[in-house]
Amino acid sequence: MSDIFDKIIDRKNTGSEKWDRCDQLFGGENLLPLWVADMDFRTPQEVIDTLTLKAAHGIFGYTSYRDSAYDSVINWFSRKHGWKIDREWILYSPGVVPALNLLVQAFTDLCDGVIIQRPVYHPFMKVIENNGRRILNNPLRQNSSGSYEIDFDHLREQAKKPAARMMLLCTPHNPVGRVWREDELKTIIGICSENNILLVSDEIHCDLTFNNHRHIPLHTIAGEFKDNIITCTAPSKTFNLAGVQISNIIISDQEKGKKFKNSLMKAGMLDPNSFAPEAMEAAYNYGEKWLEDLLSYIYGNFKWMKKFISSELTKAEVTELEGTYLAWVDFRKYNFNSKELDDLFTKKAGVAPNPGHIFGPEGDGFMRFNIACPRSVLEEGMNRIAQVFKNLK
Ligand SMILES: Cc1ncc(COP(=O)(O)O)c(C=O)c1O
């Protein structure tokens, strides 16, 4: 199976954000892109076949979900995550980030506080600030083994603030790779419930977990608080469909669902493009085996990278990867400031991971590596980096 994922597919000049805009965005030449969260793998063959048939049909009129599209979402979450979703709870949005913007606009007012836990997926900050809301940060803490934990005392303090209205939870957490445990999720629910905070749970990475780490949909353990949870899901990370633009926002409370639907309507975002539901259906209905193979390949990449770093970049520390395909590596012991560290990667090594500081100042001194690429590409990137660090005085 690894030959599927070992295969190098040239993505240059395909309009790929990751490959074609990398040099321009990072300021380098022929950079090896290990940034932005899409994969260098082909989506499952069943998805390709379905989209090929759709293209051959040749008519691309206004589109809506068929019953089978809803069923594919319902069945996937029931089968994979033990979550029973009602069809009426599913609302289409072209992406999770557009949805987050609409949710913040619909359910908070100007200057309201929105809780996030940095370092975190950077658009969370933009979503809050671009809409004139305020960030209430609850920084994650690292324990003695380097693993990230939630500071519940501080979370409680933030949630008690009169301005606090919403929490954007990243679960599993990008970029630190944690899959939150049930006890952690229940504590978050408890704190939000005590303080009447609406919980928006971004679960886009829910299918990408490793070993015995299991994603728990927040809604399934929320008891009476479940109607105060809005869950963002999508097949895009799981099956490499980000450019197809489809996500499903799950809202069990009827009033909140109506409100969000109204926001989608006002934004003119009610209908998917002709290819999106077809791709989603094929992926959710036929992509399970492919996903299994993908996960084992990615974790193989992670193990290889961890071993390589421990022998070649001895001061760097790799955070354990419980979920996502984004490896979070601590370079602080090398004592570079963020500009120097960025330049080492882009100007000297010719490699472009995401610098940790974009996820908030808490990420300073870290790099986030997208390891969803053929092993040989990862090896090339890591060798380039090791070469540069070896030559440091
Ligand atoms: C936590 C998280 N949410 C949302 C997104 C992007 O979602 P979309 O492409 O559907 O807007 C990403 C992409 O990396 C992500 O990591």
Coordinates of C-alpha atoms and ligand atoms in Angstrom, one line a residue:
M1 CA 0.0 0.0 0.0
S2 CA 2.9 2.3 0.7
D3 CA 3.6 2.6 -3.1
I4 CA 0.4 4.8 -3.3
F5 CA 1.8 7.2 -0.8
D6 CA 5.4 6.8 -1.8
K7 CA 4.6 8.1 -5.3
I8 CA 5.8 11.6 -6.1
I9 CA 3.2 13.6 -7.9
D10 CA 4.3 16.8 -9.3
R11 CA 2.1 19.6 -8.0
K12 CA 4.0 22.5 -9.5
N13 CA 2.1 24.7 -11.9
T14 CA -1.2 23.2 -10.9
G15 CA -2.4 26.3 -9.0
S16 CA -1.4 24.7 -5.7
E17 CA -1.2 27.2 -2.9
K18 CA 1.3 24.9 -1.1
W19 CA 3.7 24.5 -4.1
D20 CA 3.1 27.5 -6.4
R21 CA 2.9 30.2 -3.8
C22 CA 5.5 28.9 -1.4
D23 CA 8.6 30.8 -2.7
Q24 CA 6.6 34.1 -2.9
L25 CA 5.1 33.7 0.6
F26 CA 8.2 32.6 2.4
G27 CA 10.7 34.6 0.4
G28 CA 13.0 31.9 -0.9
E29 CA 13.8 29.9 -4.1
N30 CA 12.8 26.4 -4.9
L31 CA 11.6 25.9 -1.3
L32 CA 10.5 22.4 -0.3
P33 CA 7.0 23.1 1.1
L34 CA 6.2 21.4 4.4
W35 CA 3.6 24.0 5.4
V36 CA -0.2 24.5 4.9
A37 CA -2.4 21.5 5.8
D38 CA -3.1 19.7 2.5
M39 CA -1.4 16.4 1.5
D40 CA 0.8 15.5 -1.4
F41 CA -1.2 12.3 -1.9
R42 CA -4.0 11.6 -4.4
T43 CA -7.5 11.4 -2.9
P44 CA -9.0 7.8 -2.9
Q45 CA -9.5 6.4 -6.4
E46 CA -13.3 6.2 -5.8
V47 CA -13.4 9.9 -5.4
I48 CA -11.3 10.5 -8.6
D49 CA -13.6 8.1 -10.5
T50 CA -16.8 9.8 -9.2
L51 CA -15.5 13.3 -10.1
T52 CA -14.4 12.1 -13.5
L53 CA -17.9 10.8 -14.2
K54 CA -19.4 14.1 -12.9
A55 CA -17.1 16.0 -15.3
A56 CA -18.1 13.8 -18.2
H57 CA -21.8 14.4 -17.4
G58 CA -21.0 18.0 -18.5
I59 CA -23.8 19.9 -16.9
F60 CA -22.8 22.0 -13.8
G61 CA -26.0 23.7 -12.8
Y62 CA -27.1 24.8 -9.3
T63 CA -26.5 22.0 -6.9
S64 CA -27.8 20.8 -3.5
Y65 CA -27.3 17.8 -1.3
R66 CA -29.2 14.6 -2.3
D67 CA -30.5 12.3 0.4
S68 CA -27.4 10.1 -0.3
A69 CA -25.1 13.1 0.5
Y70 CA -26.7 13.5 3.9
D71 CA -26.6 9.8 4.5
S72 CA -22.9 9.7 3.8
V73 CA -22.2 12.2 6.6
I74 CA -24.6 10.5 9.0
N75 CA -23.2 7.0 8.3
W76 CA -19.6 8.1 8.5
F77 CA -20.0 9.8 11.9
S78 CA -22.1 6.9 13.2
R79 CA -19.6 4.2 12.0
K80 CA -16.4 6.0 12.8
H81 CA -17.2 8.0 15.9
G82 CA -20.4 6.6 17.4
W83 CA -22.2 9.9 16.9
K84 CA -25.8 9.8 15.8
I85 CA -26.4 12.9 13.8
D86 CA -29.9 13.9 12.6
R87 CA -30.2 15.0 9.0
E88 CA -31.7 18.4 10.1
W89 CA -28.6 19.2 12.1
I90 CA -26.3 19.2 9.0
L91 CA -25.7 22.6 7.4
Y92 CA -23.4 22.9 4.4
S93 CA -20.7 25.6 4.3
P94 CA -17.9 25.9 1.7
G95 CA -15.3 25.6 4.5
V96 CA -14.8 25.6 8.2
V97 CA -13.1 29.0 8.3
P98 CA -15.9 30.7 6.4
A99 CA -18.3 29.1 8.9
L100 CA -16.3 30.2 11.9
N101 CA -16.5 33.8 10.6
L102 CA -20.3 33.5 10.2
L103 CA -20.7 31.9 13.6
V104 CA -18.7 34.6 15.4
Q105 CA -20.8 37.2 13.6
A106 CA -24.1 35.5 14.4
F107 CA -23.6 34.5 18.0
T108 CA -21.5 37.2 19.5
D109 CA -21.5 41.0 19.4
L110 CA -18.8 43.6 18.8
C111 CA -16.2 43.6 21.5
D112 CA -17.4 40.3 23.0
G113 CA -14.7 37.9 24.1
V114 CA -14.0 34.6 22.4
I115 CA -11.8 32.1 24.2
I116 CA -9.1 30.3 22.3
Q117 CA -6.1 28.2 23.5
R118 CA -2.9 29.3 21.8
P119 CA -0.7 28.1 20.2
V120 CA -3.6 27.4 17.8
Y121 CA -4.6 27.3 14.2
H122 CA -3.9 30.9 13.3
P123 CA -7.2 31.8 11.5
F124 CA -8.9 31.4 14.9
M125 CA -7.2 34.7 15.8
K126 CA -8.1 36.4 12.5
V127 CA -11.7 35.3 12.8
I128 CA -12.0 37.0 16.2
E129 CA -10.1 40.1 15.4
N130 CA -11.3 40.7 11.8
N131 CA -14.9 40.7 13.2
G132 CA -14.1 43.2 16.0
R133 CA -14.3 40.7 18.8
R134 CA -11.7 40.2 21.5
I135 CA -9.4 37.2 22.0
L136 CA -9.5 35.7 25.5
N137 CA -6.5 33.5 25.5
N138 CA -6.1 30.4 27.6
P139 CA -2.5 29.4 26.7
L140 CA -1.9 25.6 26.7
R141 CA 0.8 24.5 29.1
Q142 CA 3.6 22.0 28.5
N143 CA 4.1 19.4 31.1
S144 CA 7.6 18.0 32.1
S145 CA 7.5 15.5 29.2
G146 CA 6.7 18.2 26.7
S147 CA 3.1 17.2 26.2
Y148 CA 0.4 19.9 26.1
E149 CA -2.3 20.3 28.7
I150 CA -5.2 22.7 29.3
D151 CA -4.9 25.2 32.1
F152 CA -8.3 24.7 33.6
D153 CA -8.0 27.3 36.4
H154 CA -7.1 29.9 33.9
L155 CA -9.9 28.8 31.5
R156 CA -12.3 29.2 34.4
E157 CA -11.1 32.7 34.9
Q158 CA -11.4 33.6 31.3
A159 CA -14.9 32.0 31.1
K160 CA -16.1 34.1 34.1
K161 CA -15.2 37.4 32.5
P162 CA -18.4 39.3 31.6
A163 CA -17.3 39.7 28.0
A164 CA -16.8 36.0 27.4
R165 CA -19.5 34.6 25.1
M166 CA -17.9 31.9 22.9
M167 CA -15.1 29.4 23.0
L168 CA -13.4 28.1 19.8
L169 CA -12.1 24.7 20.6
C170 CA -9.7 22.9 18.3
T171 CA -10.1 19.2 18.8
P172 CA -7.9 17.4 17.8
H173 CA -5.6 20.4 18.4
N174 CA -3.6 22.0 15.5
P175 CA -0.7 22.6 15.9
V176 CA 0.3 20.7 19.0
G177 CA -1.2 17.3 17.9
R178 CA -3.2 16.6 21.0
V179 CA -6.4 14.4 20.9
W180 CA -8.2 15.7 23.9
R181 CA -9.3 13.0 26.4
E182 CA -12.8 12.5 27.7
D183 CA -12.0 13.9 31.1
E184 CA -10.5 17.0 29.5
L185 CA -13.4 17.6 27.2
K186 CA -15.9 17.1 30.0
T187 CA -14.1 19.7 32.1
I188 CA -14.3 22.2 29.2
I189 CA -18.0 21.5 28.8
G190 CA -18.5 22.0 32.6
I191 CA -16.7 25.4 32.6
C192 CA -18.6 26.6 29.5
S193 CA -21.9 25.4 30.9
E194 CA -21.4 27.1 34.3
N195 CA -20.6 30.4 32.4
N196 CA -23.1 30.1 29.6
I197 CA -20.4 30.1 26.9
L198 CA -21.3 28.8 23.4
L199 CA -18.9 26.1 22.4
V200 CA -17.8 26.0 18.8
S201 CA -15.9 22.8 18.3
D202 CA -13.6 22.6 15.2
E203 CA -13.3 18.9 14.7
I204 CA -11.9 19.0 11.1
H205 CA -9.0 16.7 12.1
C206 CA -11.3 14.2 13.8
D207 CA -10.4 11.2 11.5
L208 CA -6.7 11.7 11.8
T209 CA -5.7 10.0 15.1
F210 CA -3.1 7.5 15.9
N211 CA -2.4 4.5 18.2
N212 CA -4.9 4.4 21.1
H213 CA -5.9 8.0 20.8
R214 CA -9.5 8.2 19.9
H215 CA -11.4 11.4 18.9
I216 CA -14.5 12.0 20.9
P217 CA -17.1 14.3 19.3
L218 CA -17.8 16.9 22.0
H219 CA -21.6 16.7 21.3
T220 CA -21.7 13.0 22.3
I221 CA -20.6 13.7 25.8
A222 CA -22.2 17.0 26.5
G223 CA -25.5 15.8 28.1
E224 CA -27.9 18.7 28.6
F225 CA -25.3 21.1 27.3
K226 CA -25.4 19.6 23.8
D227 CA -27.6 22.3 22.2
N228 CA -24.9 24.8 23.1
I229 CA -22.3 23.0 21.0
I230 CA -21.8 23.8 17.3
T231 CA -19.5 21.3 15.6
C232 CA -17.5 22.0 12.5
T233 CA -16.7 18.9 10.4
A234 CA -15.4 18.3 6.9
P235 CA -14.0 15.5 4.6
S236 CA -11.3 17.9 3.5
K237 CA -8.4 17.1 5.8
T238 CA -9.2 13.4 5.9
F239 CA -9.4 12.9 2.2
N240 CA -7.3 15.8 0.8
L241 CA -10.3 17.7 -0.6
A242 CA -9.6 21.2 0.7
G243 CA -9.8 22.7 -2.8
V244 CA -13.2 21.1 -3.4
Q245 CA -14.6 23.3 -0.6
I246 CA -17.1 21.4 1.4
S247 CA -17.8 21.3 5.1
N248 CA -20.7 20.4 7.4
I249 CA -21.6 22.4 10.4
I250 CA -23.6 20.3 12.9
I251 CA -26.1 22.2 15.0
S252 CA -28.6 20.3 17.1
D253 CA -30.4 23.3 18.5
Q254 CA -33.2 24.4 16.0
E255 CA -33.0 28.1 16.8
K256 CA -29.3 28.2 16.5
G257 CA -29.5 26.2 13.3
K258 CA -32.0 28.7 11.9
K259 CA -29.8 31.6 12.8
F260 CA -26.8 30.1 11.1
K261 CA -28.8 29.2 8.0
N262 CA -29.8 32.9 7.9
S263 CA -26.2 33.9 8.0
L264 CA -25.3 31.5 5.2
M265 CA -28.2 33.0 3.2
K266 CA -27.1 36.6 3.8
A267 CA -23.5 35.6 2.7
G268 CA -24.9 33.9 -0.4
M269 CA -23.3 30.7 0.6
L270 CA -26.2 28.3 0.6
D271 CA -25.4 26.0 -2.3
P272 CA -22.3 23.8 -2.9
N273 CA -20.5 23.6 -6.2
S274 CA -21.4 20.7 -8.5
F275 CA -18.4 18.6 -7.5
A276 CA -18.3 19.0 -3.8
P277 CA -21.2 16.7 -2.6
E278 CA -20.1 14.0 -5.1
A279 CA -16.6 14.0 -3.8
M280 CA -17.8 14.0 -0.2
E281 CA -20.1 11.1 -0.8
A282 CA -17.6 9.0 -2.5
A283 CA -15.0 9.7 0.2
Y284 CA -17.2 9.0 3.1
N285 CA -18.8 5.9 1.5
Y286 CA -15.7 4.3 0.0
G287 CA -12.6 5.9 1.6
E288 CA -12.3 4.0 4.8
K289 CA -9.6 1.5 3.7
W290 CA -7.6 4.3 2.1
L291 CA -7.8 6.2 5.3
E292 CA -6.5 3.3 7.3
D293 CA -3.5 3.0 5.0
L294 CA -3.0 6.7 5.1
L295 CA -2.8 6.8 8.8
S296 CA -0.3 4.0 9.0
Y297 CA 1.8 5.8 6.4
I298 CA 1.7 9.1 8.2
Y299 CA 2.6 7.6 11.5
G300 CA 5.4 5.8 9.8
N301 CA 6.6 9.2 8.6
F302 CA 6.3 10.6 12.1
K303 CA 8.3 7.8 13.6
W304 CA 11.0 8.2 11.0
M305 CA 11.2 11.9 11.6
K306 CA 11.4 11.5 15.3
K307 CA 14.2 9.1 15.1
F308 CA 16.1 11.3 12.6
I309 CA 15.7 14.4 14.7
S310 CA 16.9 12.6 17.8
S311 CA 20.1 11.5 16.1
E312 CA 20.7 14.5 13.8
L313 CA 19.2 17.5 15.5
T314 CA 19.9 16.6 19.0
K315 CA 18.7 19.8 20.6
A316 CA 15.3 19.8 18.9
E317 CA 12.3 18.1 20.6
V318 CA 9.5 16.5 18.8
T319 CA 6.0 16.7 20.4
E320 CA 4.2 13.3 20.4
L321 CA 1.7 13.1 17.6
E322 CA -1.7 11.9 18.8
G323 CA -3.6 13.4 15.9
T324 CA -3.4 15.5 12.7
Y325 CA -0.6 15.2 10.2
L326 CA 1.2 18.2 11.6
A327 CA 4.3 17.6 13.6
W328 CA 5.2 20.2 16.2
V329 CA 8.9 20.5 16.9
D330 CA 10.7 22.6 19.5
F331 CA 13.9 24.3 18.4
R332 CA 14.1 26.7 21.4
K333 CA 17.3 25.1 22.8
Y334 CA 19.2 26.4 19.7
N335 CA 18.5 29.9 21.1
F336 CA 17.6 31.7 17.9
N337 CA 15.1 34.5 17.7
S338 CA 12.2 33.8 15.4
K339 CA 13.6 35.8 12.5
E340 CA 16.9 33.9 12.7
L341 CA 15.1 30.6 12.9
D342 CA 12.8 31.4 10.0
D343 CA 15.8 32.4 7.9
L344 CA 17.7 29.2 8.7
F345 CA 14.9 27.2 7.3
T346 CA 13.9 29.2 4.3
K347 CA 17.1 31.0 3.3
K348 CA 19.7 28.3 4.2
A349 CA 17.9 24.9 4.2
G350 CA 15.4 25.8 1.5
V351 CA 12.6 24.2 3.4
A352 CA 9.3 25.8 4.3
P353 CA 7.5 24.5 7.4
N354 CA 5.1 26.9 9.2
P355 CA 7.0 29.0 11.8
G356 CA 5.5 28.4 15.2
H357 CA 5.0 32.1 16.0
I358 CA 2.1 32.4 13.5
F359 CA 0.1 30.3 16.0
G360 CA 0.6 32.9 18.6
P361 CA 3.7 34.0 20.6
E362 CA 3.4 30.8 22.6
G363 CA 4.7 29.0 19.4
D364 CA 7.9 31.1 19.2
G365 CA 10.9 28.8 18.7
F366 CA 8.8 26.0 17.2
M367 CA 8.2 24.8 13.7
R368 CA 5.1 22.9 12.4
F369 CA 5.9 20.3 9.7
N370 CA 3.3 18.9 7.4
I371 CA 4.3 15.3 7.2
A372 CA 1.6 14.2 4.8
C373 CA 4.0 13.7 1.9
P374 CA 6.0 10.8 0.4
R375 CA 8.7 9.6 2.9
S376 CA 11.4 10.6 0.4
V377 CA 10.2 14.2 0.4
L378 CA 10.3 14.3 4.2
E379 CA 13.7 12.7 4.1
E380 CA 14.9 15.4 1.7
G381 CA 13.6 18.2 3.8
M382 CA 15.0 16.8 7.0
N383 CA 18.4 16.2 5.5
R384 CA 18.6 19.7 4.2
I385 CA 17.7 21.0 7.7
A386 CA 20.2 18.7 9.4
Q387 CA 23.0 19.9 7.1
V388 CA 22.4 23.5 8.0
F389 CA 22.2 22.8 11.7
K390 CA 25.4 20.7 11.6
N391 CA 27.3 23.6 10.1
L392 CA 26.3 26.0 12.9
K393 CA 29.1 27.3 15.0
Ligands
LIG1 C1 -8.3 23.4 12.8 C2 -8.6 23.8 11.4 N1 -9.8 24.3 11.1 C3 -10.1 24.6 9.8 C4 -9.1 24.5 8.8 C5 -9.5 24.9 7.4 O1 -10.8 24.6 7.1 P1 -11.4 25.0 5.7 O2 -10.4 24.7 4.6 O3 -12.6 24.1 5.6 O4 -11.8 26.4 5.8 C6 -7.9 23.9 9.1 C7 -6.9 23.8 8.0 O5 -5.7 23.5 8.3 C8 -7.6 23.6 10.4 O6 -6.4 23.0 10.8

